[in-house]
XYZ file of N, CA and C in Angstrom:
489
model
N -28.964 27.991 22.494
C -29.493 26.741 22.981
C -28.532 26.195 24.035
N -29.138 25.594 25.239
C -28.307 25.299 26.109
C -27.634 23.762 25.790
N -26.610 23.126 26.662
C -26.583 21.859 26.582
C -26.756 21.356 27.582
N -27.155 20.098 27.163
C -27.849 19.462 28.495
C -26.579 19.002 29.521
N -26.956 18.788 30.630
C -26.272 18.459 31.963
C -25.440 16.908 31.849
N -24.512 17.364 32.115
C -23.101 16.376 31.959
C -24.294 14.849 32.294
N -24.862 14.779 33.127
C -25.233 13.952 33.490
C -26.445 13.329 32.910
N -26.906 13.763 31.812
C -28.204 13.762 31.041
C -27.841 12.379 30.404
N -29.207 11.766 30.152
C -29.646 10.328 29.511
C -29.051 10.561 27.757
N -29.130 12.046 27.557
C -29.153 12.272 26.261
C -28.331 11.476 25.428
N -28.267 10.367 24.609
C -27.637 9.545 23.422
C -26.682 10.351 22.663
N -25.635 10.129 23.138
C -24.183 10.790 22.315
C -23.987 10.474 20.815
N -23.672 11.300 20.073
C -23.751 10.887 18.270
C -22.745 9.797 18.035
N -22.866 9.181 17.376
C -21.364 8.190 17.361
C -20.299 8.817 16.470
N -20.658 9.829 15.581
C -19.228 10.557 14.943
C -19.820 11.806 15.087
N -18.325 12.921 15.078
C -18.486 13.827 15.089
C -18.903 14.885 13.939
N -18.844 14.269 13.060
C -18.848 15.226 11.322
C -19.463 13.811 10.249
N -19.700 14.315 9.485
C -19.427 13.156 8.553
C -18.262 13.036 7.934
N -17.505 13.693 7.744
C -16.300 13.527 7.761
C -15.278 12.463 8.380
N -16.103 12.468 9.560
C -15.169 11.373 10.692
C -16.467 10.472 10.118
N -17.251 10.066 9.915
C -18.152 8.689 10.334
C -17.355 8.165 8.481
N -17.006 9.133 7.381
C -16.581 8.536 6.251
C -15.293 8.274 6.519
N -14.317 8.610 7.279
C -12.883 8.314 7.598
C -12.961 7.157 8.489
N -13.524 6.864 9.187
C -13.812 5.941 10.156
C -14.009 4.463 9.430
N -15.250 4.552 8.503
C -15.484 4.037 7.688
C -14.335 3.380 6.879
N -13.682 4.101 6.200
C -12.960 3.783 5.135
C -11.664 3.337 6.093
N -10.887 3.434 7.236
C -10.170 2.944 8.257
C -10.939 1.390 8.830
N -11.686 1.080 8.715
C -12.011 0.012 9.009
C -12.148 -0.849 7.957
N -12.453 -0.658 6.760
C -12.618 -1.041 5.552
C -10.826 -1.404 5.400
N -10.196 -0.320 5.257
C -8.768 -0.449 5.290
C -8.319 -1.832 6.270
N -8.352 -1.731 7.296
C -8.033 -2.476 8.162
C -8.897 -4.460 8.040
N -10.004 -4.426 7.811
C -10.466 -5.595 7.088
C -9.954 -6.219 5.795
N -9.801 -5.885 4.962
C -9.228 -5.400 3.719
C -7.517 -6.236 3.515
N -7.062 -5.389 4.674
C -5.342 -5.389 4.930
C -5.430 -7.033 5.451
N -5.863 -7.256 6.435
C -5.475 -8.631 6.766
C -5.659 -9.786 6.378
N -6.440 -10.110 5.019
C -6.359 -10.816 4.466
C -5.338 -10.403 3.415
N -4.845 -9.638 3.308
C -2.955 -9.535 2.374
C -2.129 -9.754 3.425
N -2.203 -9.496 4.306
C -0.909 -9.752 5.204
C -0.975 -11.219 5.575
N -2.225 -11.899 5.707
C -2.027 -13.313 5.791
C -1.318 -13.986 4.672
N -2.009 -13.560 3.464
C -1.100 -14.235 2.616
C 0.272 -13.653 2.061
N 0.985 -12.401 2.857
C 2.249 -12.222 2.785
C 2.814 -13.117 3.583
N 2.304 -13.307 4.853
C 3.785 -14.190 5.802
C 3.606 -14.923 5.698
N 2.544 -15.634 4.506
C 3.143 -17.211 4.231
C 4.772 -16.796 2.896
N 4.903 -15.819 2.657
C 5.857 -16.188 2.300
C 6.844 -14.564 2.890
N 6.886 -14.866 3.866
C 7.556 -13.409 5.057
C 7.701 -12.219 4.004
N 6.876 -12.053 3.578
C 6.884 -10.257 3.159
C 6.156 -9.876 3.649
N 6.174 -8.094 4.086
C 4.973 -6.976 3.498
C 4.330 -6.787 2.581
N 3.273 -5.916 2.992
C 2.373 -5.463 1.592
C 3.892 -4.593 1.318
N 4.313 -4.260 1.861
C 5.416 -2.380 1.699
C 6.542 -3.602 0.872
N 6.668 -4.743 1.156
C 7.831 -5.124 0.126
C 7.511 -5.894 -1.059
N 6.330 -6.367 -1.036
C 5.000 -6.798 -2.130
C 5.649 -5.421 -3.159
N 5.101 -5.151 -2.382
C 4.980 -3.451 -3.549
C 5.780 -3.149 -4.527
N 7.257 -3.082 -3.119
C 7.866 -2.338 -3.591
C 8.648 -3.382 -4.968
N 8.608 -4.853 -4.892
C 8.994 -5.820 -6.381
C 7.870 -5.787 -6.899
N 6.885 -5.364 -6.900
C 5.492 -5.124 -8.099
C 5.925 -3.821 -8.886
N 6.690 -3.067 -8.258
C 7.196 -1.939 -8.914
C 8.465 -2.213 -9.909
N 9.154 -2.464 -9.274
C 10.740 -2.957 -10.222
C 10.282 -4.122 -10.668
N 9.591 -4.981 -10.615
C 9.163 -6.294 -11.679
C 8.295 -5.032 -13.059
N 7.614 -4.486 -12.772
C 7.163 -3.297 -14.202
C 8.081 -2.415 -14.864
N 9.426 -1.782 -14.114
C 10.213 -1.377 -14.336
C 11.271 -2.108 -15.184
N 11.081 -3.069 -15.351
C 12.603 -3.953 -16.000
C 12.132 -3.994 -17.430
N 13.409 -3.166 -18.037
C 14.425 -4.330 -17.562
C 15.396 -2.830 -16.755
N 14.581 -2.039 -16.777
C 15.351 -0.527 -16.279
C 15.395 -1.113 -14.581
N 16.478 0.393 -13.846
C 16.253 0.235 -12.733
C 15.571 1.110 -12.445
N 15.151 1.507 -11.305
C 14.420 2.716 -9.991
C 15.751 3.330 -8.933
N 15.704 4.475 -9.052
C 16.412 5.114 -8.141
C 15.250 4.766 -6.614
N 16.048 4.789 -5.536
C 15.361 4.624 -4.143
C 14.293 5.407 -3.841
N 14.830 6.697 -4.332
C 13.709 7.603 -3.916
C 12.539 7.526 -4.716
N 12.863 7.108 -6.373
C 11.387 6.919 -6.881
C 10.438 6.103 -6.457
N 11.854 5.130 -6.307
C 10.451 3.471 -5.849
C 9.683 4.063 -4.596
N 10.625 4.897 -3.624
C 10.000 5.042 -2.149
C 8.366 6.391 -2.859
N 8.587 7.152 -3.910
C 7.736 7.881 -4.385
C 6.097 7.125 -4.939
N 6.780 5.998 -5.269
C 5.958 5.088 -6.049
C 4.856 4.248 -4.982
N 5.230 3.982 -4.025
C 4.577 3.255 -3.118
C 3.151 3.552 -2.563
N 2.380 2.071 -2.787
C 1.114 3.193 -1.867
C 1.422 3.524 -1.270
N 1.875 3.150 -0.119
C 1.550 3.967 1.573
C 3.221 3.832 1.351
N 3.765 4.879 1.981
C 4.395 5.362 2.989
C 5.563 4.805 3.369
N 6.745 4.312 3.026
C 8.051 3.558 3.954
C 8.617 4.392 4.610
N 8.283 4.290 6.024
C 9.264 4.955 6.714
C 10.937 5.212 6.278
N 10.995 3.682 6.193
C 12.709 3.291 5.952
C 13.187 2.195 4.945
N 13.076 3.320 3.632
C 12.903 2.274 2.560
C 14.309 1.761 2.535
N 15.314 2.347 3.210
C 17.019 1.459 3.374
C 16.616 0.282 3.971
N 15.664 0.119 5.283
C 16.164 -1.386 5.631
C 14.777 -2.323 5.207
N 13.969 -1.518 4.447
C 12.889 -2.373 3.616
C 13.862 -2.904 2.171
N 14.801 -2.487 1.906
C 15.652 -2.713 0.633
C 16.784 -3.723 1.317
N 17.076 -3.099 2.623
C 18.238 -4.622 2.871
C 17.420 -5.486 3.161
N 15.808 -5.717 3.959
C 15.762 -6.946 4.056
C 15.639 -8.045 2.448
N 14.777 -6.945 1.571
C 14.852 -7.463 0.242
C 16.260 -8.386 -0.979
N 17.123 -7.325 0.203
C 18.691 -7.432 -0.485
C 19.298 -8.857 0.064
N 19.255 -9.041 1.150
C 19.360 -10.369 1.975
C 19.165 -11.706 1.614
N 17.444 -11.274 0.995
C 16.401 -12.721 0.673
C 16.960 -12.419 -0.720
N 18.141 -11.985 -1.490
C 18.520 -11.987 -2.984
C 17.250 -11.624 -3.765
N 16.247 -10.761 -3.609
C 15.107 -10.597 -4.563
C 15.128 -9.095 -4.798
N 16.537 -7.963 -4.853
C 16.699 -7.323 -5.226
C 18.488 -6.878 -5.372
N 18.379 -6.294 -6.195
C 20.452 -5.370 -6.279
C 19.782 -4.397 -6.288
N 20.910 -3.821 -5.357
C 21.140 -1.999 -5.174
C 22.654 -2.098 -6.219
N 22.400 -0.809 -6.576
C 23.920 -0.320 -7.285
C 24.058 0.939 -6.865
N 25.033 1.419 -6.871
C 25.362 3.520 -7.306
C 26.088 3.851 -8.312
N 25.154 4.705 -8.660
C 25.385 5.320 -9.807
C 27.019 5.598 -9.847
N 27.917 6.077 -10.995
C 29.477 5.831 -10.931
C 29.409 7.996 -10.913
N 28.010 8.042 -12.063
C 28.207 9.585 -11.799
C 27.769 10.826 -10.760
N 26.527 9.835 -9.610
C 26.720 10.298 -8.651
C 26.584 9.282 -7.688
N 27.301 8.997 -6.823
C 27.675 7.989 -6.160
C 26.317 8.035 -5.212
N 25.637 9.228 -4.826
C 24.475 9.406 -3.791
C 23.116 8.850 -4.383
N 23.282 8.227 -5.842
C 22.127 8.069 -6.206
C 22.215 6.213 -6.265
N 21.023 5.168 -5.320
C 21.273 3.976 -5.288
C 20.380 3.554 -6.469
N 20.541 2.951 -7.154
C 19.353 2.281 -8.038
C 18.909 1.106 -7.712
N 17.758 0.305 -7.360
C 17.202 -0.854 -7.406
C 16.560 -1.443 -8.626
N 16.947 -2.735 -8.703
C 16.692 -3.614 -9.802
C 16.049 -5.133 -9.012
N 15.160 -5.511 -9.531
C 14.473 -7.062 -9.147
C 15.339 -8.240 -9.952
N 15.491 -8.741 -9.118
C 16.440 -10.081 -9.316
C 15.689 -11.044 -10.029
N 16.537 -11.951 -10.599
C 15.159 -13.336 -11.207
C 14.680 -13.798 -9.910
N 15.557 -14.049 -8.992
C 14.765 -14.832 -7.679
C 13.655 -13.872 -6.959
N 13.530 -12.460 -7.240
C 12.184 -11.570 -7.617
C 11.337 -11.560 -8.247
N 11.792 -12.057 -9.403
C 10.396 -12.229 -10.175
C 9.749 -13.248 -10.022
N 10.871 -14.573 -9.940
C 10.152 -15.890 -9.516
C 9.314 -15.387 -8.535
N 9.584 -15.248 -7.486
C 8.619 -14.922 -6.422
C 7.702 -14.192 -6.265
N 7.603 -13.306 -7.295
C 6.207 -12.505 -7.865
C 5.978 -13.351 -8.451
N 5.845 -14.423 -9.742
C 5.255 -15.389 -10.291
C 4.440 -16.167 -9.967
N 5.155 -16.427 -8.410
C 4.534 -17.893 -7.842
C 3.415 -16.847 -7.088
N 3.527 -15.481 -6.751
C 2.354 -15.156 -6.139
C 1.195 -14.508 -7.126
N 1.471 -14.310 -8.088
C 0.694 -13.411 -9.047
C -0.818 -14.417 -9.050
N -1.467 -15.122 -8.906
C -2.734 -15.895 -8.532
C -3.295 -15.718 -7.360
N -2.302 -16.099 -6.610
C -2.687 -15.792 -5.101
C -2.771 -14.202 -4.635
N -2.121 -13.382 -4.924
C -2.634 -11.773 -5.023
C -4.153 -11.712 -5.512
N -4.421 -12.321 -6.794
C -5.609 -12.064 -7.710
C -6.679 -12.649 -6.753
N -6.130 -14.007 -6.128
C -7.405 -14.783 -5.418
C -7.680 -14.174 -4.325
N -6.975 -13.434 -3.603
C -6.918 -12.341 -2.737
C -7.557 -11.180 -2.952
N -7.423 -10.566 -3.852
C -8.009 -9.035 -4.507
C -9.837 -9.843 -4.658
N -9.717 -10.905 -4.775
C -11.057 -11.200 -5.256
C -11.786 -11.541 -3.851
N -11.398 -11.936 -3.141
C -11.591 -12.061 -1.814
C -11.981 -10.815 -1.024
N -11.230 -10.043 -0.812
C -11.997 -8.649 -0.321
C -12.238 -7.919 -1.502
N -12.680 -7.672 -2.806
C -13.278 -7.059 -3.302
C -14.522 -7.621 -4.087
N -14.413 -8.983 -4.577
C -14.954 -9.514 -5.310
C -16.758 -9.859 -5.149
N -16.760 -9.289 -4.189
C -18.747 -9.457 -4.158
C -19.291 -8.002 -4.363
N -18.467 -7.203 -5.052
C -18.725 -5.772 -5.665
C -18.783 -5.794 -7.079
N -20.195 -5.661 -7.928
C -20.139 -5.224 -8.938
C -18.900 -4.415 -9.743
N -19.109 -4.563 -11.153
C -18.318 -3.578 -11.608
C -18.492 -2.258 -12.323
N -19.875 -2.103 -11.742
C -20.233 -0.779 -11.546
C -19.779 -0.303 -10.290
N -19.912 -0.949 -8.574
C -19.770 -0.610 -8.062
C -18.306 -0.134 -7.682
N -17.164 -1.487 -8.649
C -15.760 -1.590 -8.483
C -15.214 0.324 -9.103
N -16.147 0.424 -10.022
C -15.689 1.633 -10.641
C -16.232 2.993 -9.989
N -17.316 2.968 -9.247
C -17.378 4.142 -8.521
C -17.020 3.902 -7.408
N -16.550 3.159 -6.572
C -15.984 3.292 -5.433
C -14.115 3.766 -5.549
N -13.841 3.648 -7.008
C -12.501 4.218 -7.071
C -12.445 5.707 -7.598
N -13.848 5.863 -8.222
C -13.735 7.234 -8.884
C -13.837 8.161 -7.222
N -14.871 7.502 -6.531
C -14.765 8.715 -5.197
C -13.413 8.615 -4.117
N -12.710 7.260 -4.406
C -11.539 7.658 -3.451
C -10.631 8.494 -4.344
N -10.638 8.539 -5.538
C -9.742 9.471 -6.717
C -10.266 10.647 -6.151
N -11.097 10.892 -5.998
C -11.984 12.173 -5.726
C -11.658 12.949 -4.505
N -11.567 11.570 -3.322
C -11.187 12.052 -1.921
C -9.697 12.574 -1.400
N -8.923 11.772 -2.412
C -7.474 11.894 -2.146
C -7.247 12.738 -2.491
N -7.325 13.408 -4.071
C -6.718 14.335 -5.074
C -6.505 15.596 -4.189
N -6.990 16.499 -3.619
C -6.419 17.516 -3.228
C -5.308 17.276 -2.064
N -5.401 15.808 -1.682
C -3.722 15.958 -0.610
C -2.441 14.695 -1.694
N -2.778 14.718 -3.141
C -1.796 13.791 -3.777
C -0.757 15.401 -3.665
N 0.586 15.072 -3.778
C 1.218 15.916 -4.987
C 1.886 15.691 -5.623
N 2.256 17.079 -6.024
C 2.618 16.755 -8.026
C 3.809 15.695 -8.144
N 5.198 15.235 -7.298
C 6.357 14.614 -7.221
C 5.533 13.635 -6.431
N 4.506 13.038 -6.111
C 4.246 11.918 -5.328
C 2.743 11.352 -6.569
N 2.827 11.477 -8.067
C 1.403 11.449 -8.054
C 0.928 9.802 -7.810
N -0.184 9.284 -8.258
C -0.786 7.848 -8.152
C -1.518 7.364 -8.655
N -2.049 6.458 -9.682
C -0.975 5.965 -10.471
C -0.348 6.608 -11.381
C-alpha cells in the first residue's frame, strides 16, 4: 500500500501506538494530579521528593533508614538524595549519623520538628488526595491501581520493590 503524498489533506493519528495514547494519558494525569501537591507543598517549602522522603522515616521510627534505603523507598526517583537530606538537615526535620562500624553507611532519622510537621500536614495531604482522586468510586479507586500494579511490575525490581 502506498502512502499518500507529503502534501495530502489526509488527518494524521494523534498517537502513534496505543501504547503512546496510554502513556500520554497517564503523563498528563500525572502532571494534573502533581500540581495540586506541589501547591500545597510550598505553602510550607517542601517537595513531594521531601514529603516523602519524612513520610518514610516518620513510619520508620523509632528505627533509622540508611540513605540508600530511604533513596530505594521513594516513589520517584532523587537524583541527589545528599542535598535533598541537607536541605531537610538545615530546616532541623531530620539527623544524619554514621554508622561507628562502617563509617560509609549514613543513617537518617526524623526529628520531632519532623513529625510536627508531618502532623500539621497529615489533613491537608488527605484533603488533597481527595481532591484529585476523590470523584472516583471505590471500585474505580481499586482498579485503577490494580492496572498501574499491572503496568509497572515488569520494570519494578527486586532491590527497588513498591510498596
Amino acid at each position: 500500500m502506498s502512502q499518500p503524498p507529503a502534501n495530502s489533506k489526509t488527518p494524521r493519528k494523534r498517537f502513534d501506538s496505543p501504547e503512546q495514547e496510554a502513556y500520554l494519558h497517564l503523563w498528563r494525569t500525572y502532571d494534573r494530579l502533581k500540581a495540586l501537591e506541589e501547591k500545597l507543598f510550598a505553602q510550607y517549602d517542601l517537595s513531594p521528593q521531601q514529603y516523602n522522603s519524612l513520610r518514610l522515616l516518620r513510619a520508620a521510627q523509632p528505627e533509622t533508614l540508611p540513605t540508600l534505603a530511604l533513596g530505594a523507598r521513594l516513589i520517584s526517583r532523587a537524583p541527589d538524595m545528599t542535598r535533598l537530606l541537607d536541605r531537610l538537615e538545615e530546616r532541623q526535620l531530620v539527623a544524619r549519623e554514621r554508622r561507628p562500624e562502617n563509617r560509609r553507611v549514613v543513617e537518617v532519622g526524623i526529628t520531632p520538628t519532623g513529625v510536627a510537621l508531618l502532623e500539621k500536614l497529615d489533613e491537608e495531604v488527605r484533603r488533597c488526595n481527595h481532591e484529585q482522586l476523590g470523584h472516583l468510586s471505590a471500585k474505580s479507586l481499586a482498579q485503577l491501581v490494580a492496572l498501574l500494579q499491572e503496568a509497572r511490575a515488569p520494570h519494578e525490581t527486586p532491590e527497588q520493590p513498591w510498596p
